[in-house]
Coordinates of C-alpha atoms in Angstrom, one line a residue:
Chain A
M1 CA 37.4 -14.7 -11.6
S2 CA 37.6 -14.2 -7.9
P3 CA 34.5 -13.8 -5.9
L4 CA 35.3 -10.1 -5.2
D5 CA 35.7 -9.6 -9.3
G6 CA 32.4 -11.2 -9.4
F7 CA 30.8 -8.7 -6.9
L8 CA 32.5 -5.7 -8.4
A9 CA 31.2 -6.9 -12.0
A10 CA 27.9 -6.1 -10.8
F11 CA 28.7 -2.5 -10.7
S12 CA 30.4 -2.1 -14.2
P13 CA 28.7 0.3 -16.6
S14 CA 28.1 -2.2 -19.4
L15 CA 25.4 -3.9 -16.8
L16 CA 23.7 -0.3 -15.9
P17 CA 21.6 -0.2 -19.1
Y18 CA 20.1 -3.6 -18.4
L19 CA 19.7 -2.9 -14.6
L20 CA 17.8 0.5 -15.5
L21 CA 15.5 -1.4 -17.8
G22 CA 14.9 -4.1 -15.3
V23 CA 13.9 -1.7 -12.5
A24 CA 11.8 0.6 -14.8
L25 CA 9.8 -2.4 -15.9
G26 CA 9.7 -3.5 -12.2
M27 CA 8.5 -0.2 -11.0
F28 CA 5.8 -0.6 -13.7
F29 CA 4.9 -3.9 -12.8
G30 CA 4.8 -3.2 -8.8
I31 CA 2.9 0.2 -9.4
V32 CA 0.2 -0.7 -11.8
P33 CA -2.7 -2.6 -10.0
G34 CA -3.1 -6.2 -11.1
L35 CA 0.5 -6.6 -12.3
T36 CA 2.7 -8.6 -10.0
A37 CA 6.6 -9.2 -9.7
T38 CA 5.8 -12.9 -10.8
M39 CA 4.1 -11.7 -13.8
G40 CA 7.0 -9.4 -14.9
V41 CA 9.7 -11.8 -14.4
A42 CA 7.7 -14.5 -16.3
L43 CA 7.1 -12.1 -19.4
L44 CA 10.4 -10.8 -19.5
T45 CA 12.0 -14.3 -19.3
P46 CA 11.9 -14.5 -23.0
L47 CA 13.9 -11.4 -23.4
A48 CA 16.4 -12.1 -20.7
F49 CA 17.4 -15.5 -22.7
R50 CA 18.6 -13.2 -25.6
F51 CA 21.5 -12.0 -23.4
P52 CA 24.3 -13.6 -21.4
P53 CA 23.4 -14.7 -17.8
A54 CA 25.0 -11.5 -15.9
Q55 CA 22.8 -9.3 -18.5
G56 CA 19.9 -11.5 -18.2
L57 CA 19.7 -11.9 -14.4
A58 CA 20.2 -7.9 -14.1
I59 CA 16.9 -7.4 -16.0
I60 CA 15.1 -10.0 -14.0
L61 CA 16.3 -9.3 -10.8
G62 CA 15.8 -5.3 -11.6
V63 CA 12.3 -6.4 -12.1
Y64 CA 11.9 -8.5 -8.8
I65 CA 13.4 -6.0 -6.7
A66 CA 11.8 -3.0 -8.0
A67 CA 8.3 -4.4 -8.1
M68 CA 8.7 -4.9 -4.5
F69 CA 9.2 -1.0 -4.1
G70 CA 6.5 -0.5 -6.4
G71 CA 3.7 -2.5 -4.6
D72 CA 4.3 -0.9 -1.5
I73 CA 4.0 2.7 -3.3
T74 CA 0.3 1.9 -4.3
A75 CA -0.3 0.4 -0.9
I76 CA 0.4 3.8 0.7
L77 CA -1.4 6.2 -1.9
I78 CA -4.6 4.1 -2.9
N79 CA -4.6 1.4 -0.1
M80 CA -4.2 -1.2 -2.6
P81 CA -1.2 -3.5 -2.4
G82 CA 0.6 -4.3 -5.4
T83 CA 1.2 -8.0 -4.1
P84 CA 0.5 -9.7 -1.0
A85 CA 3.7 -8.9 0.5
S86 CA 2.5 -5.5 0.8
I87 CA -0.7 -6.1 2.5
A88 CA 1.0 -4.8 6.0
V89 CA 2.0 -1.8 4.4
T90 CA -1.5 -0.7 3.9
F91 CA -1.9 -0.6 7.6
D92 CA -0.1 2.2 8.5
G93 CA 1.2 3.5 4.8
Y94 CA -2.5 4.6 3.9
A95 CA -3.1 5.9 7.5
M96 CA -0.1 8.2 6.7
M97 CA -1.5 9.3 3.5
K98 CA -5.1 10.1 5.1
Q99 CA -3.4 12.1 7.5
G100 CA -1.5 14.2 5.0
R101 CA 2.1 12.4 5.6
A102 CA 2.3 10.6 2.2
G103 CA 5.6 12.2 1.4
L104 CA 7.2 11.0 4.5
A105 CA 5.6 7.5 3.9
L106 CA 7.1 7.3 0.4
G107 CA 10.4 8.4 1.8
I108 CA 10.6 5.9 4.3
N109 CA 9.3 3.2 1.9
A110 CA 12.8 4.1 -0.1
L111 CA 14.9 4.1 2.9
A112 CA 13.0 1.0 4.8
S113 CA 12.9 -1.1 1.5
A114 CA 16.3 -0.4 0.5
G115 CA 18.0 -1.1 4.0
G116 CA 15.6 -4.3 4.3
S117 CA 16.9 -5.4 1.0
L118 CA 20.4 -4.5 1.7
F119 CA 20.3 -6.2 4.9
G120 CA 18.9 -9.6 3.7
L121 CA 21.5 -9.6 0.4
I122 CA 24.3 -9.0 3.2
T123 CA 23.0 -11.9 4.9
L124 CA 22.5 -13.9 1.9
A125 CA 26.1 -13.3 1.0
L126 CA 27.4 -14.3 4.6
V127 CA 25.2 -17.2 5.6
A128 CA 23.5 -18.6 2.6
I129 CA 24.1 -22.3 3.1
P130 CA 23.6 -22.6 6.9
L131 CA 20.3 -20.7 6.6
A132 CA 19.3 -22.9 3.7
N133 CA 20.1 -26.1 5.6
F134 CA 17.7 -24.9 8.4
A135 CA 15.0 -24.7 5.9
L136 CA 15.5 -27.9 4.6
R137 CA 14.4 -29.5 7.7
F138 CA 10.9 -28.6 7.2
G139 CA 8.6 -31.4 6.5
P140 CA 4.7 -31.6 6.0
P141 CA 4.0 -31.1 9.9
E142 CA 6.2 -27.9 9.9
Y143 CA 4.7 -26.5 6.6
F144 CA 1.1 -27.0 8.1
A145 CA 2.1 -25.4 11.3
L146 CA 3.6 -22.5 9.3
A147 CA 0.7 -21.9 7.3
L148 CA -1.5 -21.7 10.7
F149 CA 1.2 -19.7 12.2
G150 CA 1.0 -16.9 9.2
L151 CA -2.8 -17.0 9.3
S152 CA -2.9 -16.4 13.1
M153 CA -0.5 -13.7 12.8
M154 CA -2.5 -12.0 10.3
V155 CA -5.8 -12.5 12.4
S156 CA -4.0 -11.1 15.4
V157 CA -2.9 -8.1 14.1
S158 CA -5.9 -7.1 11.8
G159 CA -9.3 -5.6 12.9
M160 CA -10.9 -4.9 16.5
S161 CA -12.3 -8.6 16.7
V162 CA -10.1 -11.8 17.0
V163 CA -13.4 -13.9 16.1
K164 CA -14.4 -11.8 13.1
G165 CA -10.6 -12.1 11.9
L166 CA -10.6 -15.7 12.1
L167 CA -14.0 -16.5 10.5
V168 CA -12.6 -14.3 7.3
G169 CA -9.5 -16.4 7.5
L170 CA -11.3 -19.6 7.4
L171 CA -13.7 -18.2 4.7
G172 CA -10.4 -17.7 2.6
M173 CA -9.1 -21.3 3.4
L174 CA -12.8 -22.8 2.6
L175 CA -12.7 -20.8 -0.9
A176 CA -9.1 -22.1 -1.5
T177 CA -10.6 -25.8 -1.4
V178 CA -12.7 -25.1 -4.9
G179 CA -11.3 -27.0 -7.5
F180 CA -9.4 -30.4 -7.5
D181 CA -8.6 -31.9 -4.3
P182 CA -4.8 -31.6 -3.8
I183 CA -4.2 -35.3 -2.7
V184 CA -6.3 -37.6 -4.6
G185 CA -7.7 -34.9 -7.4
Y186 CA -11.5 -35.0 -6.8
P187 CA -13.3 -32.0 -8.1
R188 CA -15.0 -30.0 -5.1
F189 CA -17.3 -27.2 -5.3
A190 CA -16.9 -26.8 -9.2
F191 CA -20.3 -27.3 -10.0
G192 CA -19.5 -28.6 -13.3
K193 CA -17.7 -25.3 -14.4
P194 CA -14.4 -26.1 -16.0
E195 CA -13.3 -22.7 -14.9
L196 CA -13.4 -23.6 -11.3
L197 CA -11.6 -26.9 -11.4
S198 CA -8.3 -25.1 -11.2
G199 CA -9.4 -23.4 -8.1
L200 CA -10.0 -19.7 -7.4
S201 CA -7.0 -17.6 -8.3
F202 CA -6.1 -15.4 -5.3
I203 CA -4.6 -12.6 -7.3
P204 CA -8.1 -11.7 -8.9
I205 CA -9.6 -12.0 -5.4
M206 CA -7.0 -9.9 -4.1
I207 CA -7.3 -7.1 -6.7
G208 CA -11.1 -7.3 -5.7
I209 CA -10.7 -7.3 -2.1
F210 CA -8.2 -4.6 -1.9
G211 CA -8.7 -2.4 -5.3
V212 CA -12.3 -2.8 -6.2
A213 CA -13.6 -2.8 -2.7
E214 CA -11.7 0.3 -1.6
V215 CA -13.1 2.1 -4.6
L216 CA -16.6 1.0 -3.8
D217 CA -16.1 1.9 0.1
Q218 CA -14.9 5.5 -1.0
V219 CA -18.1 5.7 -3.4
L220 CA -20.1 4.8 -0.3
Q221 CA -18.5 7.5 1.9
R222 CA -17.8 10.4 -0.6
R223 CA -17.8 13.1 1.8
T224 CA -15.0 11.8 3.7
L225 CA -13.0 11.0 0.8
V226 CA -13.1 14.7 -0.4
A227 CA -12.1 15.8 3.0
G228 CA -9.3 13.5 2.8
L229 CA -8.0 14.1 -0.4
S230 CA -8.2 18.0 0.0
A231 CA -6.1 17.8 3.1
V232 CA -3.5 16.0 1.1
T233 CA -3.4 17.8 -2.1
G234 CA -0.7 20.2 -2.0
V235 CA 0.6 19.0 1.3
L236 CA 2.7 16.2 0.3
G237 CA 5.0 17.0 3.3
R238 CA 8.7 16.2 3.9
L239 CA 10.2 13.2 2.2
M240 CA 12.9 12.4 4.7
P241 CA 12.5 11.3 8.4
K242 CA 14.2 13.4 11.1
R243 CA 17.1 11.9 13.0
A244 CA 14.8 11.2 16.3
E245 CA 12.3 9.4 14.1
V246 CA 15.2 7.3 12.6
R247 CA 16.4 6.5 16.3
Q248 CA 12.6 5.5 17.0
V249 CA 12.3 3.0 14.1
A250 CA 15.8 1.4 14.5
P251 CA 14.6 -1.5 16.6
A252 CA 11.7 -2.3 14.4
F253 CA 14.0 -1.9 11.2
F254 CA 16.5 -4.8 12.6
L255 CA 14.1 -7.1 14.1
S256 CA 12.1 -7.2 10.7
S257 CA 15.1 -7.4 8.7
A258 CA 16.3 -10.4 10.4
I259 CA 12.5 -11.8 10.6
G260 CA 12.3 -11.3 6.6
T261 CA 15.5 -12.7 5.9
V262 CA 14.4 -15.9 8.0
V263 CA 10.9 -16.1 6.7
G264 CA 12.1 -15.5 3.0
A265 CA 14.6 -18.5 3.2
I266 CA 11.8 -21.1 4.1
P267 CA 10.5 -22.3 0.8
G268 CA 6.9 -21.2 0.0
A269 CA 6.8 -18.8 3.0
G270 CA 6.9 -15.1 1.4
G271 CA 6.7 -11.5 2.0
D272 CA 3.2 -11.7 3.0
I273 CA 4.0 -13.5 6.1
A274 CA 7.0 -12.0 6.6
S275 CA 5.4 -8.3 6.5
I276 CA 2.7 -9.7 9.0
L277 CA 4.8 -11.4 11.5
S278 CA 7.2 -8.4 11.4
W279 CA 4.4 -5.9 11.9
D280 CA 3.1 -7.7 14.8
Q281 CA 6.5 -8.3 16.6
A282 CA 7.4 -4.7 15.9
K283 CA 4.1 -3.7 17.8
R284 CA 5.0 -6.1 20.9
I285 CA 8.3 -4.3 21.4
S286 CA 7.2 -0.6 20.4
K287 CA 7.0 2.1 23.2
R288 CA 3.8 3.3 21.4
P289 CA 1.9 0.2 20.2
E290 CA -1.3 2.1 20.4
E291 CA -0.2 4.0 17.2
F292 CA 0.1 1.0 15.1
G293 CA -2.6 0.8 12.3
K294 CA -3.1 4.5 12.7
G295 CA 0.1 5.9 10.8
S296 CA 2.9 4.5 12.9
L297 CA 6.2 5.1 11.6
E298 CA 7.7 1.8 13.1
G299 CA 4.6 -0.3 11.6
L300 CA 5.4 1.1 8.4
V301 CA 8.9 0.3 8.7
A302 CA 8.4 -3.0 10.0
A303 CA 6.1 -4.2 7.3
Q304 CA 8.5 -2.7 4.4
T305 CA 11.6 -3.7 5.5
A306 CA 10.6 -7.4 6.2
N307 CA 8.7 -7.9 2.7
N308 CA 11.8 -6.5 1.1
S309 CA 14.5 -8.1 3.4
I310 CA 12.8 -11.8 2.1
V311 CA 14.6 -11.4 -1.2
G312 CA 18.0 -12.1 0.4
G313 CA 16.5 -15.4 2.3
A314 CA 14.4 -16.7 -0.8
L315 CA 17.6 -16.3 -3.1
A316 CA 19.7 -18.3 -0.3
T317 CA 17.0 -21.3 -0.6
T318 CA 16.7 -21.1 -4.4
L319 CA 20.5 -20.8 -5.0
A320 CA 21.8 -23.4 -2.3
L321 CA 19.1 -25.9 -2.5
G322 CA 17.3 -25.5 -5.8
V323 CA 14.1 -24.9 -3.8
P324 CA 12.2 -21.6 -4.7
G325 CA 11.8 -19.5 -1.7
D326 CA 8.7 -17.7 -3.7
T327 CA 7.0 -17.6 -6.9
V328 CA 9.3 -15.3 -8.5
T329 CA 12.2 -17.4 -7.4
A330 CA 10.6 -20.4 -9.2
V331 CA 10.6 -18.8 -12.5
L332 CA 14.3 -17.6 -11.7
I333 CA 15.3 -21.3 -11.4
G334 CA 13.7 -22.2 -14.6
I335 CA 15.7 -19.5 -16.3
L336 CA 18.9 -20.6 -14.5
L337 CA 18.6 -23.9 -15.8
I338 CA 18.1 -22.8 -19.4
W339 CA 21.6 -21.0 -19.2
G340 CA 23.1 -24.4 -17.9
L341 CA 23.3 -23.2 -14.3
K342 CA 21.8 -25.6 -11.9
P343 CA 20.7 -24.1 -8.5
G344 CA 21.8 -26.5 -5.6
P345 CA 24.9 -27.0 -3.2
L346 CA 27.2 -27.3 -6.1
F347 CA 26.1 -23.9 -7.4
F348 CA 28.4 -22.4 -4.8
R349 CA 31.4 -24.7 -5.8
D350 CA 30.9 -24.2 -9.5
H351 CA 29.7 -20.6 -9.8
L352 CA 30.9 -18.6 -6.8
P353 CA 32.0 -15.5 -8.7
L354 CA 28.3 -15.6 -10.6
F355 CA 26.7 -16.0 -6.8
Y356 CA 28.4 -12.9 -5.8
E357 CA 27.8 -11.2 -8.8
I358 CA 24.1 -11.9 -8.4
V359 CA 24.6 -10.5 -4.8
G360 CA 25.8 -7.3 -6.5
I361 CA 23.3 -7.0 -9.3
C362 CA 20.8 -7.3 -6.2
I363 CA 22.3 -4.5 -4.2
A364 CA 22.9 -2.2 -7.4
A365 CA 19.1 -2.9 -8.0
T366 CA 17.9 -2.2 -4.7
I367 CA 20.0 1.2 -4.7
I368 CA 18.8 2.3 -8.1
S369 CA 15.1 1.4 -6.9
G370 CA 15.5 3.4 -3.7
L371 CA 16.7 6.3 -5.7
L372 CA 14.0 6.0 -8.4
S373 CA 11.1 5.9 -5.6
V374 CA 12.3 8.8 -3.8
V375 CA 12.8 10.9 -6.7
R376 CA 9.4 9.7 -8.5
A377 CA 7.5 9.4 -5.3
R378 CA 6.6 13.1 -5.2
G379 CA 5.4 13.0 -8.8
I380 CA 3.4 10.1 -8.5
V381 CA 1.6 10.9 -5.2
R382 CA 0.8 14.8 -6.7
W383 CA -0.5 12.9 -9.8
I384 CA -2.7 10.7 -7.9
V385 CA -4.1 13.3 -5.3
G386 CA -4.3 16.1 -8.1
L387 CA -6.6 13.7 -10.0
N388 CA -10.4 14.3 -9.3
R389 CA -12.0 11.5 -7.4
G390 CA -14.0 10.2 -10.4
R391 CA -10.9 10.0 -12.5
L392 CA -8.9 8.3 -9.8
W393 CA -11.7 5.6 -9.5
A394 CA -11.8 5.3 -13.4
I395 CA -8.3 4.6 -13.5
V396 CA -8.1 2.1 -10.6
L397 CA -11.1 0.3 -11.8
A398 CA -9.9 0.2 -15.4
S399 CA -6.4 -1.0 -14.4
C400 CA -7.7 -3.5 -12.1
A401 CA -10.0 -5.0 -14.8
V402 CA -7.3 -5.2 -17.7
G403 CA -4.6 -6.2 -15.1
T404 CA -6.8 -9.0 -13.9
Y405 CA -7.6 -10.1 -17.3
A406 CA -4.1 -10.1 -18.3
L407 CA -2.8 -12.6 -15.6
N408 CA -4.4 -15.5 -17.5
N409 CA -6.5 -14.0 -20.4
S410 CA -9.5 -14.9 -18.5
A411 CA -12.7 -13.0 -18.5
H412 CA -13.5 -15.4 -15.5
D413 CA -10.8 -13.7 -13.4
V414 CA -12.3 -10.4 -13.9
W415 CA -15.6 -11.5 -13.0
L416 CA -14.2 -13.0 -9.8
M417 CA -12.4 -9.9 -9.2
L418 CA -15.6 -7.7 -9.3
I419 CA -17.5 -10.3 -7.0
A420 CA -14.7 -10.4 -4.4
G421 CA -14.9 -6.4 -4.6
V422 CA -18.5 -6.6 -3.6
L423 CA -17.8 -9.2 -1.1
G424 CA -14.7 -7.0 0.2
V425 CA -16.6 -3.8 0.7
A426 CA -19.5 -6.0 2.4
L427 CA -17.1 -7.4 4.8
R428 CA -15.5 -3.8 5.6
R429 CA -18.9 -2.5 6.2
Q430 CA -19.7 -5.4 8.7
G431 CA -16.3 -4.6 10.6
F432 CA -14.5 -8.0 9.2
P433 CA -11.1 -7.3 8.3
P434 CA -10.4 -8.1 4.6
G435 CA -6.6 -9.3 4.9
P436 CA -7.1 -12.5 6.6
L437 CA -9.5 -13.7 3.7
V438 CA -6.6 -13.4 1.0
L439 CA -4.1 -14.9 3.2
G440 CA -6.3 -17.9 3.9
L441 CA -6.6 -18.3 0.0
I442 CA -3.0 -18.3 -0.2
L443 CA -2.3 -20.5 2.9
G444 CA -5.2 -23.0 2.6
P445 CA -3.6 -25.1 -0.1
I446 CA -0.5 -25.2 1.8
A447 CA -2.1 -25.9 5.3
E448 CA -4.5 -28.9 3.4
S449 CA -1.9 -30.6 1.5
N450 CA 0.5 -30.7 4.4
L451 CA -2.2 -31.5 6.9
R452 CA -3.0 -34.7 5.0
R453 CA 0.4 -35.6 4.0
S454 CA 1.4 -35.4 7.9
L455 CA -1.7 -37.6 8.7
A456 CA -0.7 -40.1 5.7
M457 CA 2.8 -40.4 7.2
S458 CA 1.5 -41.0 10.7
A459 CA -1.4 -43.4 9.6
G460 CA -3.9 -41.1 10.9
D461 CA -2.1 -40.0 14.3
W462 CA -2.8 -36.1 14.9
G463 CA 0.0 -36.4 17.4
I464 CA 2.7 -35.9 14.6
L465 CA 1.7 -32.1 14.5
V466 CA 3.0 -31.7 17.9
G467 CA 5.7 -34.1 17.9
E468 CA 8.1 -32.4 16.0
P469 CA 9.9 -29.6 17.7
I470 CA 9.6 -26.7 15.0
A471 CA 5.8 -27.5 14.2
A472 CA 5.1 -27.7 18.0
T473 CA 6.6 -24.4 18.4
L474 CA 4.9 -22.7 15.5
L475 CA 1.7 -24.0 16.6
G476 CA 2.1 -23.1 20.1
A477 CA 3.2 -19.3 19.0
S478 CA -0.1 -19.3 16.7
V479 CA -2.0 -20.3 20.1
V480 CA -0.2 -17.4 22.3
A481 CA -0.5 -14.9 19.3
L482 CA -4.4 -15.2 19.1
G483 CA -4.8 -15.6 22.9
L484 CA -2.8 -12.6 23.5
A485 CA -4.7 -10.6 20.7
A486 CA -8.0 -11.7 22.1
W487 CA -6.8 -10.6 25.6
Q488 CA -5.9 -7.3 24.3
R489 CA -9.0 -6.6 22.6
S490 CA -11.3 -7.7 25.4
R491 CA -9.2 -4.9 27.7
Q492 CA -9.4 -2.4 25.0
D493 CA -13.6 -3.0 25.0
K494 CA -13.4 -2.8 28.7
E495 CA -11.5 0.8 28.7
R496 CA -14.2 2.0 26.2
Chain B
M1 CA -28.1 -6.8 14.3
K2 CA -25.2 -6.4 11.9
D3 CA -23.4 -9.4 13.5
L4 CA -26.5 -11.5 13.5
L5 CA -27.0 -10.9 9.7
A6 CA -22.9 -11.9 9.3
A7 CA -23.5 -15.1 11.7
A8 CA -26.6 -16.2 9.7
A9 CA -24.5 -16.0 6.1
F10 CA -21.6 -17.8 8.0
T11 CA -23.9 -20.5 9.6
L12 CA -25.8 -20.9 5.9
L13 CA -22.0 -21.3 4.3
A14 CA -21.1 -24.0 6.7
A15 CA -24.3 -25.7 6.5
A16 CA -24.0 -25.8 2.7
V17 CA -20.5 -27.1 3.0
F18 CA -21.6 -30.0 5.0
V19 CA -24.5 -30.7 2.4
L20 CA -22.5 -30.6 -0.6
T21 CA -19.8 -32.9 0.6
V22 CA -22.0 -35.6 1.3
P23 CA -21.3 -37.3 -2.4
F24 CA -17.5 -36.9 -1.8
P25 CA -15.9 -40.3 -2.0
P26 CA -14.4 -41.7 1.5
G27 CA -10.5 -41.2 2.1
A28 CA -8.3 -44.2 2.5
E29 CA -7.6 -45.7 5.9
G30 CA -5.6 -43.4 8.2
S31 CA -5.9 -40.5 5.8
L32 CA -8.4 -37.6 5.2
S33 CA -11.0 -37.8 2.5
P34 CA -11.6 -34.8 0.2
A35 CA -14.6 -33.8 2.2
S36 CA -12.8 -33.9 5.6
Y37 CA -10.7 -30.8 5.3
P38 CA -13.6 -28.6 4.1
R39 CA -15.9 -30.1 6.9
L40 CA -13.3 -29.3 9.2
L41 CA -13.3 -25.4 8.1
A42 CA -17.1 -25.4 8.4
A43 CA -17.5 -26.9 11.7
S44 CA -14.7 -24.2 12.8
L45 CA -17.0 -21.5 11.1
A46 CA -20.1 -22.7 13.1
L47 CA -18.2 -22.8 16.2
L48 CA -16.9 -19.2 15.6
T49 CA -20.1 -17.7 14.6
G50 CA -21.3 -18.8 18.0
L51 CA -18.5 -16.8 19.4
L52 CA -19.3 -14.0 17.2
I53 CA -22.8 -13.7 18.6
V54 CA -21.6 -13.9 22.1
E55 CA -18.8 -11.3 21.4
G56 CA -21.6 -9.1 19.9
R57 CA -24.1 -9.0 23.0
R58 CA -20.9 -8.2 25.1
R59 CA -19.5 -5.3 22.9
K60 CA -21.1 -2.1 23.5
A61 CA -23.0 -1.0 20.8
I62 CA -21.2 2.0 18.5
S63 CA -23.5 4.2 17.1
A64 CA -22.8 4.6 13.2
A65 CA -25.0 7.4 12.0
E66 CA -22.7 7.7 8.8
R67 CA -24.0 9.0 5.6
T68 CA -23.3 6.5 2.9
D69 CA -24.1 6.8 -1.0
V70 CA -25.4 3.4 -1.6
A71 CA -26.9 4.3 -5.0
A72 CA -23.6 5.1 -6.3
A73 CA -21.8 2.3 -5.2
V74 CA -24.6 0.0 -6.6
G75 CA -24.3 2.4 -9.8
V76 CA -20.4 1.7 -10.0
V77 CA -20.7 -1.9 -9.7
G78 CA -23.6 -2.3 -12.4
L79 CA -21.7 0.2 -14.7
T80 CA -18.7 -2.1 -14.3
A81 CA -20.8 -5.3 -14.9
V82 CA -22.3 -3.7 -18.1
Y83 CA -18.6 -2.8 -19.2
L84 CA -17.4 -6.4 -18.8
V85 CA -20.3 -7.8 -20.7
A86 CA -19.6 -5.1 -23.6
W87 CA -16.0 -5.9 -23.6
H88 CA -16.5 -9.4 -23.5
R89 CA -19.3 -9.4 -26.4
W90 CA -17.8 -7.0 -28.4
R91 CA -14.3 -5.3 -28.1
F92 CA -12.1 -3.4 -25.8
D93 CA -11.4 0.1 -26.7
V94 CA -14.9 1.9 -27.0
P95 CA -16.5 0.2 -24.2
T96 CA -13.3 1.0 -22.1
V97 CA -13.2 5.0 -23.3
L98 CA -17.2 4.8 -22.5
Y99 CA -16.7 3.3 -19.0
V100 CA -13.8 5.3 -17.9
A101 CA -15.4 8.5 -19.1
A102 CA -18.8 7.4 -17.3
L103 CA -16.6 6.9 -14.1
S104 CA -14.6 10.1 -14.1
R105 CA -17.9 11.9 -14.0
L106 CA -18.9 10.2 -11.1
S107 CA -17.4 12.9 -8.9
G108 CA -19.9 15.7 -10.1
P109 CA -20.7 17.8 -12.8
G110 CA -18.2 18.1 -15.5
R111 CA -17.8 18.5 -19.4
W112 CA -18.2 15.3 -21.1
G113 CA -15.8 16.4 -23.7
S114 CA -13.0 16.8 -21.1
A115 CA -13.9 13.1 -19.5
L116 CA -13.8 11.6 -23.2
L117 CA -10.4 12.8 -23.6
F118 CA -9.2 11.6 -20.5
A119 CA -10.8 8.3 -21.0
A120 CA -9.1 7.9 -24.5
L121 CA -5.8 8.7 -22.9
V122 CA -6.3 6.1 -20.2
T123 CA -7.5 3.6 -22.9
A124 CA -4.8 4.2 -25.1
F125 CA -2.1 3.8 -22.4
L126 CA -3.9 0.4 -21.2
S127 CA -3.8 -0.7 -24.9
V128 CA -0.5 0.0 -25.7
A129 CA 0.7 -1.6 -22.1
F130 CA -1.3 -4.5 -22.3
G131 CA -1.9 -5.0 -25.9
Y132 CA 1.1 -4.0 -27.7
V133 CA 4.1 -4.3 -24.9
L134 CA 2.9 -7.3 -23.2
R135 CA 0.9 -9.0 -26.2
V136 CA -2.3 -9.4 -24.2
P137 CA -5.1 -10.2 -26.7
L138 CA -7.5 -7.5 -25.4
D139 CA -10.2 -7.8 -28.0
G140 CA -13.1 -10.8 -27.7
I141 CA -12.0 -11.9 -24.3

C-alpha cells in the first residue's frame, strides 16, 4: 500500500461508522463537565482493541479530536472549559455568550477548531520528523523554563493585576507540592491522609474552580444572570462569520495554528499552554487589543485554533519519537504497542501507509466534528439558555459531582472539587484570576522536578538555567511578558 | 481592605509552609531538599504579598456597590455538602433526585412535581451514562 492509498483509506465508507462512533462519544466526553478526552480514550481502549488498528484508531482518534471541539462548546456557553486546553476559550467565548452572540461564537468554534486542527495535521504530514527532532533537544533546564514560561503567559493575560495573577499561580504551584516529593519520594503536606499522598488531582480542582465557582458566582449575582440569560434566550444570532470578520481574524488564525503545532510537538506541553500563548500573541499583533477578554473574535479564534492545532504536533512527537505529546497520546502509545506497532523513528520506515492513514483519519474526524458542532450548536445553546437558572445550576453541579467522582471513583475528589469551588468564588470576588491557579497545579510538578534535576546535573549551579540557549530564551521571554503586562496594567490604571 | 484580607491569608499560608517544612529531611549536597522548593514558593508568595499591598494603595478605589445573595450561595454549598454525605453514606439515585429538585427550585417558586420529574430525568441520564455505559460504581462511594 502506497502512502496515498493509506491516506485515502481513511475516507473509505467501511471506516465511517467507527469514526462517527468515536466523534459522537468524543463530543459527549468534551461537553459533559468532568469528562475529558484522556478519560474517553482510556475508557474506550478496551473497545478499540477488539478491532484492527485502522478501525480502532478511528474510534480513539475520533474521541480525541471531537472532545477538543466539545470542550470549547461548554467553555463558551457556561464558562466551563471541558479541558484545561479550553481555559483561554472562556476569555472571549463566554463574553460573546453574555453579549447574545453565542451563535457566532459556536460557529467560529467549529471553523477555527477545524482549521487549526487541519493546519496541525497537514504540518504533521509534512514536517513530523524535523519538528520532533527539535523537541528532542529539550532537557530539564528547558522543561523548567517552559513551565515558567507557560505560567507567565497565563498571568500576563488574565485579570487586572499581574501581582494577583502571580500570587494565584504560585498558590497553584504550592498546592501541587502536596504528596510525595518527585525526586526522593518524601511525603509532604499529607497530614497522615493516604488520599493526599498521591497529590491533589488537578481535574477536580479545575472543575471546582471553573464549574462550581461559576454556579456559585451566578447564585451570588442572580439579578445579573437573569438579565444575561434573557438577553440570549431566543437571540442566538448568526452562526457564520462575515467575510470582513474572516479577514480580521486571519492573522490570529495563522499565528495560532503555527504556535499550537510547535507547542504540541513539545512533550508534556499541551493545549493549555498553546492556547494561552496564542491568545497573548494574537492580542499583541491585533489592531483592537482592547477588545481581548471582552468578546474579541480574534481572541476566540486564537485560543480555539491553538488548542486544536496541537493534535498534529502532539502526534508528530508521539509517532516519531515514541514520546507522548500530551496525556491522550500517552494512552495512544500504549494502544499502538498492544497492536504491535512501536512508535519511534522506525515507525515511519515500517508503517508509512498507516502513518498517512492516521493523518487521514484525523482529518476526517476533524471535518465530521466541525460539521456536527455547527449542526448541533444551535440545539445545544437553545437547550442550555432555555433552561431556567435553577435547572441549569442543578445539571452543572450534578454533572460536576458525578463526573469528578468517575475520574478515580473517589469521594475525596468530589470534596476537593467542592472546596475548590468555594475557593474559586472567593478568589473571583477578591479580583484574583482563577486560571493561573489551575495552570500552576499542572505546571508545578514539571517545574519542580526539572528544576531539581537541572541543579543535580550542575552540582547546584543555578547558572545551568540560563546557560542553555532555549532555556535562556524562554526565561527571558517570561520576564519580558510579565514586565510588559505590568507596564500595560499600570498605564491603564493611570488612564482611569 | 479587600486586598489586606487576601494579603493576610497569603502571608499566613507562607508562614505555615515554613513551619510545616521544618521537619523535612535535608537534601544531598548540590541538590535541593524536599523543603527547598515549597519554601522558595512561600518566600515568593510573601514577597508578592508586599507588592499586593503597595499596589492596592496605589490603585484607585473602585466602588463595588453590587447586590449579592450570599445566603443563597451558602445554601447551595451546604446543600451540596449534605448531598455528598447522603450519596457517600447511602446511595446515588434518591439523594441525587432530591438534590437536583431542590437546586432547580432555587430560581424561584415553581411546582415540586415538575422539579421532581426533571430531577428524575437528570438522575436517570447520569445513572445510565456513568453507571451503565461507563461502568462507574455509583452506589456506596
